[in-house]
Amino acid sequence: TETYMPAYGAQSGQILGVLKQLKDDMEANLSDSQKEEQARSAQFAELRAAKTAEIENGGKMLEDKKDELATAASAHAQAREDLAKENGVLSEEQRFLKNLKETCSQASADFEERKKARTGEIQAVSEAIEILTSDEAKDAASGTFGFVQAGF
């Protein structure tokens, strides 16, 4: 018994051609993808380095700003303390000024009173001198009093 086997024509050549074409396309795509990945990786590394530097600079700036804030807060506290002291001094000076004005006012009033009294005294002395130096007073004095110088 003989077995009949019809002649088989291999048609896998077309499939192998398609597979080979797919392989070539995939290898080309892989190469392009790898190049693209390397470029993106380099870009990412640059971006990461830039952002890391920004973060470090931001940290330094934050510390600087904290120092500035502490300095400003200290200066503000000192200024408030100085203001409180100066307000105390101002209050003392205002009390002193008020007292001085009262003292000066009283001294001025006392001076005016003394001036008035002195003016009255001067006027009285002037009248007395006028009376004593008048001719009538001289006539009356010469007739009534006789002063004799006595030697001892």
N, CA and C atoms as an extended XYZ file, in Angstrom:
456
Properties=species:S:1:pos:R:3:atomname:S:1:resname:S:1:resid:I:1 pbc="F F F"
N         0.811       -1.137        0.000 N   THR     1
C         0.000        0.000        0.000 CA  THR     1
C         0.884        1.240        0.000 C   THR     1
N         0.633        1.857       -0.870 N   GLU     2
C         1.348        3.107       -1.058 CA  GLU     2
C         0.492        4.274       -0.596 C   GLU     2
N         1.075        5.156        0.081 N   THR     3
C         0.302        6.298        0.555 CA  THR     3
C         0.495        7.447       -0.434 C   THR     3
N        -0.552        8.031       -0.640 N   TYR     4
C        -0.519        9.122       -1.578 CA  TYR     4
C        -0.292       10.431       -0.834 C   TYR     4
N         0.677       11.137       -1.277 N   MET     5
C         0.924       12.438       -0.663 CA  MET     5
C         1.043       13.433       -1.790 C   MET     5
N         0.113       14.229       -1.815 N   PRO     6
C         0.190       15.221       -2.861 CA  PRO     6
C         1.385       16.156       -2.600 C   PRO     6
N         1.838       16.750       -3.556 N   ALA     7
C         2.986       17.641       -3.418 CA  ALA     7
C         2.570       18.896       -2.649 C   ALA     7
N         3.323       19.120       -1.700 N   TYR     8
C         3.027       20.265       -0.830 CA  TYR     8
C         3.888       21.435       -1.267 C   TYR     8
N         3.275       22.541       -1.523 N   GLY     9
C         4.001       23.743       -1.916 CA  GLY     9
C         4.115       24.652       -0.697 C   GLY     9
N         5.270       24.874       -0.264 N   ALA    10
C         5.461       25.697        0.925 CA  ALA    10
C         5.071       27.141        0.632 C   ALA    10
N         4.220       27.581        1.432 N   GLN    11
C         3.773       28.971        1.277 CA  GLN    11
C         4.248       29.807        2.469 C   GLN    11
N         5.101       29.256        3.228 N   SER    12
C         5.602       29.962        4.412 CA  SER    12
C         6.578       31.060        4.032 C   SER    12
N         7.015       31.088        2.814 N   GLY    13
C         7.954       32.116        2.365 CA  GLY    13
C         7.361       33.498        2.504 C   GLY    13
N         6.099       33.610        2.193 N   GLN    14
C         5.446       34.930        2.308 CA  GLN    14
C         5.314       35.324        3.789 C   GLN    14
N         4.983       34.318        4.595 N   ILE    15
C         4.814       34.593        6.032 CA  ILE    15
C         6.170       34.983        6.622 C   ILE    15
N         7.225       34.256        6.235 N   LEU    16
C         8.554       34.575        6.735 CA  LEU    16
C         8.969       35.988        6.280 C   LEU    16
N         8.582       36.344        5.086 N   GLY    17
C         8.893       37.684        4.574 CA  GLY    17
C         8.185       38.758        5.399 C   GLY    17
N         6.911       38.478        5.717 N   VAL    18
C         6.139       39.438        6.519 CA  VAL    18
C         6.749       39.533        7.917 C   VAL    18
N         7.090       38.381        8.494 N   LEU    19
C         7.685       38.356        9.830 CA  LEU    19
C         9.032       39.078        9.841 C   LEU    19
N         9.832       38.836        8.771 N   LYS    20
C        11.128       39.502        8.675 CA  LYS    20
C        10.944       41.017        8.564 C   LYS    20
N         9.960       41.434        7.785 N   GLN    21
C         9.652       42.866        7.643 CA  GLN    21
C         9.220       43.448        8.991 C   GLN    21
N         8.367       42.694        9.720 N   LEU    22
C         7.929       43.141       11.053 CA  LEU    22
C         9.117       43.268       11.991 C   LEU    22
N        10.022       42.271       11.929 N   LYS    23
C        11.207       42.299       12.778 CA  LYS    23
C        12.054       43.522       12.453 C   LYS    23
N        12.288       43.805       11.184 N   ASP    24
C        13.087       44.966       10.786 CA  ASP    24
C        12.416       46.276       11.256 C   ASP    24
N        11.092       46.327       11.061 N   ASP    25
C        10.346       47.519       11.500 CA  ASP    25
C        10.453       47.697       13.023 C   ASP    25
N        10.325       46.598       13.756 N   MET    26
C        10.386       46.662       15.222 CA  MET    26
C        11.791       47.055       15.703 C   MET    26
N        12.810       46.510       15.039 N   GLU    27
C        14.174       46.873       15.397 CA  GLU    27
C        14.417       48.360       15.131 C   GLU    27
N        13.918       48.869       14.028 N   ALA    28
C        14.055       50.286       13.695 CA  ALA    28
C        13.301       51.131       14.715 C   ALA    28
N        12.069       50.678       15.031 N   ASN    29
C        11.269       51.406       16.037 CA  ASN    29
C        11.951       51.356       17.410 C   ASN    29
N        12.533       50.178       17.727 N   LEU    30
C        13.233       50.039       19.002 CA  LEU    30
C        14.412       51.005       19.054 C   LEU    30
N        15.155       51.098       17.990 N   SER    31
C        16.305       52.000       17.934 CA  SER    31
C        15.847       53.452       18.098 C   SER    31
N        14.788       53.802       17.369 N   ASP    32
C        14.253       55.172       17.481 CA  ASP    32
C        13.744       55.433       18.900 C   ASP    32
N        13.042       54.473       19.445 N   SER    33
C        12.500       54.608       20.807 CA  SER    33
C        13.623       54.730       21.824 C   SER    33
N        14.700       53.958       21.634 N   GLN    34
C        15.824       54.037       22.561 CA  GLN    34
C        16.502       55.402       22.473 C   GLN    34
N        16.693       55.894       21.239 N   LYS    35
C        17.277       57.218       21.069 CA  LYS    35
C        16.385       58.292       21.703 C   LYS    35
N        15.082       58.172       21.482 N   GLU    36
C        14.126       59.120       22.056 CA  GLU    36
C        14.142       59.039       23.585 C   GLU    36
N        14.219       57.822       24.113 N   GLU    37
C        14.268       57.615       25.566 CA  GLU    37
C        15.546       58.218       26.144 C   GLU    37
N        16.665       58.060       25.453 N   GLN    38
C        17.917       58.647       25.920 CA  GLN    38
C        17.815       60.174       25.929 C   GLN    38
N        17.227       60.749       24.882 N   ALA    39
C        17.074       62.206       24.805 CA  ALA    39
C        16.166       62.683       25.937 C   ALA    39
N        15.053       61.971       26.153 N   ARG    40
C        14.128       62.359       27.220 CA  ARG    40
C        14.773       62.172       28.595 C   ARG    40
N        15.562       61.116       28.712 N   SER    41
C        16.259       60.872       29.971 CA  SER    41
C        17.247       62.001       30.245 C   SER    41
N        17.956       62.445       29.212 N   ALA    42
C        18.897       63.559       29.362 CA  ALA    42
C        18.145       64.834       29.722 C   ALA    42
N        17.007       65.074       29.060 N   GLN    43
C        16.191       66.248       29.371 CA  GLN    43
C        15.700       66.174       30.823 C   GLN    43
N        15.270       64.994       31.227 N   PHE    44
C        14.783       64.812       32.593 CA  PHE    44
C        15.902       65.070       33.599 C   PHE    44
N        17.101       64.569       33.291 N   ALA    45
C        18.237       64.775       34.189 CA  ALA    45
C        18.545       66.266       34.319 C   ALA    45
N        18.508       66.980       33.185 N   GLU    46
C        18.741       68.425       33.210 CA  GLU    46
C        17.646       69.131       34.010 C   GLU    46
N        16.405       68.754       33.762 N   LEU    47
C        15.270       69.349       34.480 CA  LEU    47
C        15.362       69.060       35.969 C   LEU    47
N        15.719       67.812       36.284 N   ARG    48
C        15.837       67.428       37.692 CA  ARG    48
C        16.949       68.223       38.375 C   ARG    48
N        18.079       68.372       37.683 N   ALA    49
C        19.190       69.144       38.244 CA  ALA    49
C        18.773       70.601       38.448 C   ALA    49
N        18.059       71.161       37.459 N   ALA    50
C        17.611       72.558       37.567 CA  ALA    50
C        16.626       72.712       38.728 C   ALA    50
N        15.685       71.777       38.826 N   LYS    51
C        14.674       71.869       39.890 CA  LYS    51
C        15.307       71.630       41.261 C   LYS    51
N        16.282       70.741       41.329 N   THR    52
C        16.990       70.498       42.588 CA  THR    52
C        17.737       71.763       43.007 C   THR    52
N        18.377       72.408       42.042 N   ALA    53
C        19.074       73.668       42.326 CA  ALA    53
C        18.082       74.732       42.783 C   ALA    53
N        16.916       74.798       42.137 N   GLU    54
C        15.887       75.763       42.540 CA  GLU    54
C        15.417       75.488       43.964 C   GLU    54
N        15.237       74.203       44.285 N   ILE    55
C        14.792       73.837       45.631 CA  ILE    55
C        15.851       74.230       46.656 C   ILE    55
N        17.125       73.959       46.335 N   GLU    56
C        18.207       74.337       47.245 CA  GLU    56
C        18.267       75.846       47.420 C   GLU    56
N        18.156       76.575       46.301 N   ASN    57
C        18.150       78.037       46.371 CA  ASN    57
C        16.946       78.533       47.155 C   ASN    57
N        15.802       77.878       46.932 N   GLY    58
C        14.601       78.239       47.685 CA  GLY    58
C        14.798       78.011       49.173 C   GLY    58
N        15.469       76.910       49.521 N   GLY    59
C        15.764       76.631       50.929 CA  GLY    59
C        16.676       77.683       51.527 C   GLY    59
N        17.703       78.068       50.745 N   LYS    60
C        18.621       79.108       51.220 CA  LYS    60
C        17.890       80.439       51.368 C   LYS    60
N        17.042       80.747       50.381 N   MET    61
C        16.270       81.986       50.448 CA  MET    61
C        15.336       81.960       51.655 C   MET    61
N        14.748       80.800       51.923 N   LEU    62
C        13.858       80.659       53.073 CA  LEU    62
C        14.622       80.937       54.360 C   LEU    62
N        15.799       80.365       54.477 N   GLU    63
C        16.619       80.601       55.670 CA  GLU    63
C        16.985       82.082       55.781 C   GLU    63
N        17.361       82.691       54.644 N   ASP    64
C        17.698       84.112       54.644 CA  ASP    64
C        16.489       84.948       55.077 C   ASP    64
N        15.324       84.613       54.541 N   LYS    65
C        14.111       85.354       54.889 CA  LYS    65
C        13.753       85.144       56.357 C   LYS    65
N        13.977       83.928       56.872 N   LYS    66
C        13.724       83.679       58.298 CA  LYS    66
C        14.663       84.525       59.144 C   LYS    66
N        15.933       84.606       58.708 N   ASP    67
C        16.900       85.446       59.429 CA  ASP    67
C        16.470       86.912       59.376 C   ASP    67
N        16.060       87.361       58.195 N   GLU    68
C        15.596       88.742       58.046 CA  GLU    68
C        14.376       89.000       58.926 C   GLU    68
N        13.462       88.034       58.958 N   LEU    69
C        12.263       88.169       59.781 CA  LEU    69
C        12.633       88.253       61.256 C   LEU    69
N        13.563       87.392       61.676 N   ALA    70
C        13.996       87.417       63.078 CA  ALA    70
C        14.655       88.757       63.399 C   ALA    70
N        15.490       89.243       62.491 N   THR    71
C        16.148       90.534       62.700 CA  THR    71
C        15.113       91.652       62.764 C   THR    71
N        14.154       91.610       61.839 N   ALA    72
C        13.109       92.644       61.828 CA  ALA    72
C        12.255       92.557       63.090 C   ALA    72
N        11.937       91.348       63.530 N   ALA    73
C        11.133       91.176       64.747 CA  ALA    73
C        11.900       91.705       65.953 C   ALA    73
N        13.188       91.432       65.998 N   SER    74
C        14.023       91.931       67.096 CA  SER    74
C        14.075       93.457       67.068 C   SER    74
N        14.283       94.017       65.891 N   ALA    75
C        14.325       95.480       65.758 CA  ALA    75
C        12.977       96.091       66.146 C   ALA    75
N        11.893       95.423       65.752 N   HIS    76
C        10.556       95.906       66.086 CA  HIS    76
C        10.343       95.883       67.593 C   HIS    76
N        10.752       94.795       68.229 N   ALA    77
C        10.613       94.690       69.682 CA  ALA    77
C        11.446       95.773       70.368 C   ALA    77
N        12.660       95.993       69.884 N   GLN    78
C        13.517       97.038       70.455 CA  GLN    78
C        12.885       98.406       70.255 C   GLN    78
N        12.311       98.622       69.065 N   ALA    79
C        11.662       99.903       68.778 CA  ALA    79
C        10.459      100.113       69.702 C   ALA    79
N         9.692       99.044       69.952 N   ARG    80
C         8.549       99.166       70.868 CA  ARG    80
C         9.032       99.502       72.274 C   ARG    80
N        10.107       98.844       72.687 N   GLU    81
C        10.665       99.108       74.017 CA  GLU    81
C        11.151      100.552       74.096 C   GLU    81
N        11.852      100.990       73.048 N   ASP    82
C        12.325      102.373       73.009 CA  ASP    82
C        11.150      103.352       73.017 C   ASP    82
N        10.094      103.020       72.281 N   LEU    83
C         8.918      103.877       72.238 CA  LEU    83
C         8.290      103.977       73.622 C   LEU    83
N         8.196      102.854       74.323 N   ALA    84
C         7.626      102.877       75.669 CA  ALA    84
C         8.475      103.757       76.587 C   ALA    84
N         9.815      103.610       76.488 N   LYS    85
C        10.703      104.444       77.301 CA  LYS    85
C        10.531      105.915       76.937 C   LYS    85
N        10.508      106.209       75.658 N   GLU    86
C        10.380      107.595       75.207 CA  GLU    86
C         9.033      108.185       75.603 C   GLU    86
N         7.984      107.363       75.578 N   ASN    87
C         6.678      107.843       76.025 CA  ASN    87
C         6.724      108.173       77.514 C   ASN    87
N         7.451      107.367       78.289 N   GLY    88
C         7.633      107.658       79.709 CA  GLY    88
C         8.382      108.962       79.904 C   GLY    88
N         9.454      109.132       79.126 N   VAL    89
C        10.237      110.369       79.211 CA  VAL    89
C         9.374      111.553       78.797 C   VAL    89
N         8.592      111.388       77.733 N   LEU    90
C         7.713      112.457       77.264 CA  LEU    90
C         6.719      112.840       78.348 C   LEU    90
N         6.152      111.838       79.006 N   SER    91
C         5.198      112.102       80.077 CA  SER    91
C         5.859      112.889       81.203 C   SER    91
N         7.078      112.469       81.576 N   GLU    92
C         7.828      113.196       82.607 CA  GLU    92
C         8.084      114.631       82.167 C   GLU    92
N         8.513      114.800       80.931 N   GLU    93
C         8.819      116.133       80.414 CA  GLU    93
C         7.565      117.002       80.362 C   GLU    93
N         6.441      116.402       80.003 N   GLN    94
C         5.198      117.173       79.972 CA  GLN    94
C         4.785      117.606       81.378 C   GLN    94
N         4.961      116.699       82.356 N   ARG    95
C         4.663      117.072       83.740 CA  ARG    95
C         5.603      118.193       84.192 C   ARG    95
N         6.880      118.057       83.848 N   PHE    96
C         7.849      119.090       84.198 CA  PHE    96
C         7.466      120.425       83.564 C   PHE    96
N         7.088      120.383       82.287 N   LEU    97
C         6.709      121.601       81.569 CA  LEU    97
C         5.481      122.243       82.218 C   LEU    97
N         4.508      121.421       82.563 N   LYS    98
C         3.290      121.931       83.201 CA  LYS    98
C         3.645      122.591       84.532 C   LYS    98
N         4.487      121.915       85.316 N   ASN    99
C         4.912      122.457       86.595 CA  ASN    99
C         5.698      123.745       86.400 C   ASN    99
N         6.577      123.749       85.388 N   LEU   100
C         7.363      124.939       85.100 CA  LEU   100
C         6.474      126.104       84.681 C   LEU   100
N         5.466      125.835       83.860 N   LYS   101
C         4.540      126.902       83.447 CA  LYS   101
C         3.788      127.459       84.646 C   LYS   101
N         3.357      126.545       85.544 N   GLU   102
C         2.662      126.995       86.749 CA  GLU   102
C         3.598      127.842       87.612 C   GLU   102
N         4.852      127.373       87.778 N   THR   103
C         5.835      128.108       88.577 CA  THR   103
C         6.109      129.470       87.957 C   THR   103
N         6.294      129.492       86.647 N   CYS   104
C         6.559      130.758       85.959 CA  CYS   104
C         5.361      131.695       86.055 C   CYS   104
N         4.187      131.148       85.917 N   SER   105
C         2.976      131.952       86.022 CA  SER   105
C         2.871      132.562       87.417 C   SER   105
N         3.140      131.749       88.441 N   GLN   106
C         3.092      132.237       89.820 CA  GLN   106
C         4.187      133.282       90.048 C   GLN   106
N         5.387      132.995       89.521 N   ALA   107
C         6.486      133.952       89.668 CA  ALA   107
C         6.145      135.264       88.971 C   ALA   107
N         5.529      135.191       87.808 N   SER   108
C         5.139      136.386       87.069 CA  SER   108
C         4.093      137.173       87.851 C   SER   108
N         3.126      136.450       88.428 N   ALA   109
C         2.089      137.126       89.220 CA  ALA   109
C         2.719      137.774       90.453 C   ALA   109
N         3.636      137.037       91.124 N   ASP   110
C         4.318      137.601       92.289 CA  ASP   110
C         5.130      138.832       91.901 C   ASP   110
N         5.803      138.778       90.745 N   PHE   111
C         6.592      139.913       90.273 CA  PHE   111
C         5.700      141.118       90.014 C   PHE   111
N         4.574      140.866       89.372 N   GLU   112
C         3.641      141.969       89.093 CA  GLU   112
C         3.146      142.582       90.400 C   GLU   112
N         2.906      141.751       91.411 N   GLU   113
C         2.456      142.236       92.708 CA  GLU   113
C         3.551      143.074       93.369 C   GLU   113
N         4.779      142.563       93.337 N   ARG   114
C         5.897      143.304       93.915 CA  ARG   114
C         6.130      144.612       93.145 C   ARG   114
N         6.001      144.539       91.836 N   LYS   115
C         6.191      145.725       90.998 CA  LYS   115
C         5.148      146.789       91.350 C   LYS   115
N         3.924      146.327       91.541 N   LYS   116
C         2.850      147.236       91.896 CA  LYS   116
C         3.138      147.875       93.264 C   LYS   116
N         3.568      147.010       94.209 N   ALA   117
C         3.873      147.526       95.556 CA  ALA   117
C         5.027      148.517       95.480 C   ALA   117
N         6.072      148.192       94.724 N   ARG   118
C         7.224      149.079       94.597 CA  ARG   118
C         6.816      150.390       93.922 C   ARG   118
N         5.958      150.278       92.925 N   THR   119
C         5.492      151.489       92.248 CA  THR   119
C         4.755      152.373       93.248 C   THR   119
N         3.910      151.749       94.081 N   GLY   120
C         3.205      152.518       95.122 CA  GLY   120
C         4.175      153.129       96.111 C   GLY   120
N         5.189      152.356       96.527 N   GLU   121
C         6.191      152.868       97.461 CA  GLU   121
C         6.971      154.018       96.838 C   GLU   121
N         7.365      153.856       95.583 N   ILE   122
C         8.117      154.909       94.886 CA  ILE   122
C         7.264      156.166       94.780 C   ILE   122
N         6.000      155.974       94.484 N   GLN   123
C         5.094      157.117       94.366 CA  GLN   123
C         4.953      157.806       95.733 C   GLN   123
N         4.838      157.016       96.791 N   ALA   124
C         4.699      157.592       98.136 CA  ALA   124
C         5.978      158.330       98.526 C   ALA   124
N         7.149      157.725       98.238 N   VAL   125
C         8.415      158.383       98.552 CA  VAL   125
C         8.554      159.666       97.737 C   VAL   125
N         8.166      159.604       96.464 N   SER   126
C         8.238      160.793       95.616 CA  SER   126
C         7.352      161.906       96.174 C   SER   126
N         6.168      161.551       96.621 N   GLU   127
C         5.261      162.551       97.202 CA  GLU   127
C         5.850      163.117       98.499 C   GLU   127
N         6.468      162.191       99.282 N   ALA   128
C         7.065      162.663      100.534 CA  ALA   128
C         8.212      163.616      100.256 C   ALA   128
N         9.055      163.280       99.274 N   ILE   129
C        10.174      164.153       98.907 CA  ILE   129
C         9.634      165.479       98.397 C   ILE   129
N         8.601      165.409       97.606 N   GLU   130
C         8.016      166.628       97.053 CA  GLU   130
C         7.481      167.513       98.185 C   GLU   130
N         6.852      166.859       99.147 N   ILE   131
C         6.308      167.628      100.273 CA  ILE   131
C         7.451      168.226      101.102 C   ILE   131
N         8.475      167.403      101.354 N   LEU   132
C         9.589      167.870      102.181 CA  LEU   132
C        10.423      168.941      101.493 C   LEU   132
N        10.478      168.882      100.194 N   THR   133
C        11.288      169.873       99.480 CA  THR   133
C        10.474      171.089       99.047 C   THR   133
N         9.222      171.101       99.345 N   SER   134
C         8.410      172.263       98.953 CA  SER   134
C         8.794      173.470       99.818 C   SER   134
N         8.516      174.635       99.325 N   ASP   135
C         8.857      175.879      100.018 CA  ASP   135
C         8.110      176.000      101.337 C   ASP   135
N         6.908      175.548      101.356 N   GLU   136
C         6.106      175.625      102.578 CA  GLU   136
C         6.737      174.790      103.668 C   GLU   136
N         7.220      173.591      103.308 N   ALA   137
C         7.818      172.708      104.296 CA  ALA   137
C         9.126      173.306      104.798 C   ALA   137
N         9.896      173.925      103.921 N   LYS   138
C        11.156      174.549      104.323 CA  LYS   138
C        10.894      175.701      105.288 C   LYS   138
N         9.877      176.498      104.988 N   ASP   139
C         9.545      177.637      105.838 CA  ASP   139
C         9.098      177.154      107.199 C   ASP   139
N         8.299      176.103      107.194 N   ALA   140
C         7.775      175.589      108.459 CA  ALA   140
C         8.894      174.957      109.271 C   ALA   140
N         9.811      174.297      108.607 N   ALA   141
C        10.891      173.616      109.309 CA  ALA   141
C        11.893      174.631      109.847 C   ALA   141
N        12.147      175.680      109.105 N   SER   142
C        13.147      176.631      109.551 CA  SER   142
C        12.640      177.419      110.755 C   SER   142
N        11.398      177.638      110.844 N   GLY   143
C        10.864      178.394      111.963 CA  GLY   143
C        10.696      177.534      113.194 C   GLY   143
N        10.566      176.313      113.074 N   THR   144
C        10.262      175.459      114.217 CA  THR   144
C        11.507      174.791      114.761 C   THR   144
N        12.325      174.350      113.982 N   PHE   145
C        13.502      173.591      114.425 CA  PHE   145
C        14.772      174.388      114.253 C   PHE   145
N        15.525      174.353      115.220 N   GLY   146
C        16.828      174.968      115.120 CA  GLY   146
C        17.838      173.949      115.536 C   GLY   146
N        18.613      173.580      114.671 N   PHE   147
C        19.636      172.563      115.002 CA  PHE   147
C        20.942      173.290      115.283 C   PHE   147
N        21.468      172.987      116.378 N   VAL   148
C        22.712      173.615      116.754 CA  VAL   148
C        23.750      172.512      116.841 C   VAL   148
N        24.906      172.821      116.298 N   GLN   149
C        25.935      171.808      116.317 CA  GLN   149
C        26.705      171.993      117.607 C   GLN   149
N        26.757      170.902      118.272 N   ALA   150
C        27.476      170.980      119.553 CA  ALA   150
C        28.724      170.170      119.411 C   ALA   150
N        29.803      170.660      119.905 N   GLY   151
C        31.044      169.919      119.797 CA  GLY   151
C        31.348      169.247      121.114 C   GLY   151
N        31.727      168.161      121.160 N   PHE   152
C        32.070      167.405      122.376 CA  PHE   152
C        33.495      167.088      122.431 C   PHE   152
